[in-house]
Amino acid sequence: MPITDEELALTAAQAGAAVVRAMWGTSLTRVAKSPDDFRRHGGGLRRPLRR
């Protein structure tokens, strides 16, 4: 039976969280976001500061 989009998204998020926990050894904290957070920051991606 095929996997649904929702199941795929949840599985991917859980796998990503497991990698972060393994690399940094801490639990994750959910941070509330407003609908326009991603528009203000260029799609949610931030470039590192150049020095």
mmCIF file of C-alpha atoms in Angstrom:
data_model
loop_
_atom_site.group_PDB
_atom_site.id
_atom_site.type_symbol
_atom_site.label_atom_id
_atom_site.label_comp_id
_atom_site.label_asym_id
_atom_site.label_seq_id
_atom_site.Cartn_x
_atom_site.Cartn_y
_atom_site.Cartn_z
ATOM 1 C CA MET A 1 0.000 0.000 0.000
ATOM 2 C CA PRO A 2 1.402 3.450 -0.901
ATOM 3 C CA ILE A 3 2.437 5.888 1.800
ATOM 4 C CA THR A 4 0.457 9.142 2.077
ATOM 5 C CA ASP A 5 2.049 12.575 1.774
ATOM 6 C CA GLU A 6 1.330 13.168 5.468
ATOM 7 C CA GLU A 7 3.026 9.920 6.505
ATOM 8 C CA LEU A 8 6.023 10.725 4.324
ATOM 9 C CA ALA A 9 6.360 14.237 5.808
ATOM 10 C CA LEU A 10 6.135 12.934 9.383
ATOM 11 C CA THR A 11 8.644 10.159 8.716
ATOM 12 C CA ALA A 12 11.089 12.626 7.131
ATOM 13 C CA ALA A 13 10.728 15.084 10.032
ATOM 14 C CA GLN A 14 11.300 12.328 12.583
ATOM 15 C CA ALA A 15 14.387 11.104 10.722
ATOM 16 C CA GLY A 16 15.793 14.636 10.546
ATOM 17 C CA ALA A 17 15.157 15.187 14.256
ATOM 18 C CA ALA A 18 16.937 11.925 15.058
ATOM 19 C CA VAL A 19 20.022 13.126 13.149
ATOM 20 C CA VAL A 20 20.038 16.457 15.009
ATOM 21 C CA ARG A 21 19.686 14.710 18.392
ATOM 22 C CA ALA A 22 22.490 12.291 17.511
ATOM 23 C CA MET A 23 24.821 15.115 16.461
ATOM 24 C CA TRP A 24 24.123 17.547 19.302
ATOM 25 C CA GLY A 25 22.785 15.242 22.018
ATOM 26 C CA THR A 26 19.864 17.405 23.139
ATOM 27 C CA SER A 27 16.127 17.252 22.793
ATOM 28 C CA LEU A 28 14.378 19.585 20.406
ATOM 29 C CA THR A 29 12.112 22.454 21.394
ATOM 30 C CA ARG A 30 9.175 23.563 19.299
ATOM 31 C CA VAL A 31 9.235 27.273 18.467
ATOM 32 C CA ALA A 32 6.015 28.997 17.484
ATOM 33 C CA LYS A 33 6.078 30.630 14.063
ATOM 34 C CA SER A 34 3.767 33.203 12.580
ATOM 35 C CA PRO A 35 2.542 32.773 8.990
ATOM 36 C CA ASP A 36 4.838 35.537 7.727
ATOM 37 C CA ASP A 37 8.070 34.368 9.414
ATOM 38 C CA PHE A 38 9.342 32.731 6.249
ATOM 39 C CA ARG A 39 8.537 35.695 4.019
ATOM 40 C CA ARG A 40 10.524 38.073 6.236
ATOM 41 C CA HIS A 41 13.623 35.885 6.142
ATOM 42 C CA GLY A 42 13.825 35.063 2.451
ATOM 43 C CA GLY A 43 12.044 31.722 2.498
ATOM 44 C CA GLY A 44 13.274 30.720 5.934
ATOM 45 C CA LEU A 45 16.841 30.135 4.796
ATOM 46 C CA ARG A 46 19.556 32.276 6.287
ATOM 47 C CA ARG A 47 22.996 32.696 4.849
ATOM 48 C CA PRO A 48 25.985 32.700 7.190
ATOM 49 C CA LEU A 49 27.481 36.091 7.976
ATOM 50 C CA ARG A 50 30.662 36.853 6.084
ATOM 51 C CA ARG A 51 33.515 38.254 8.068
#
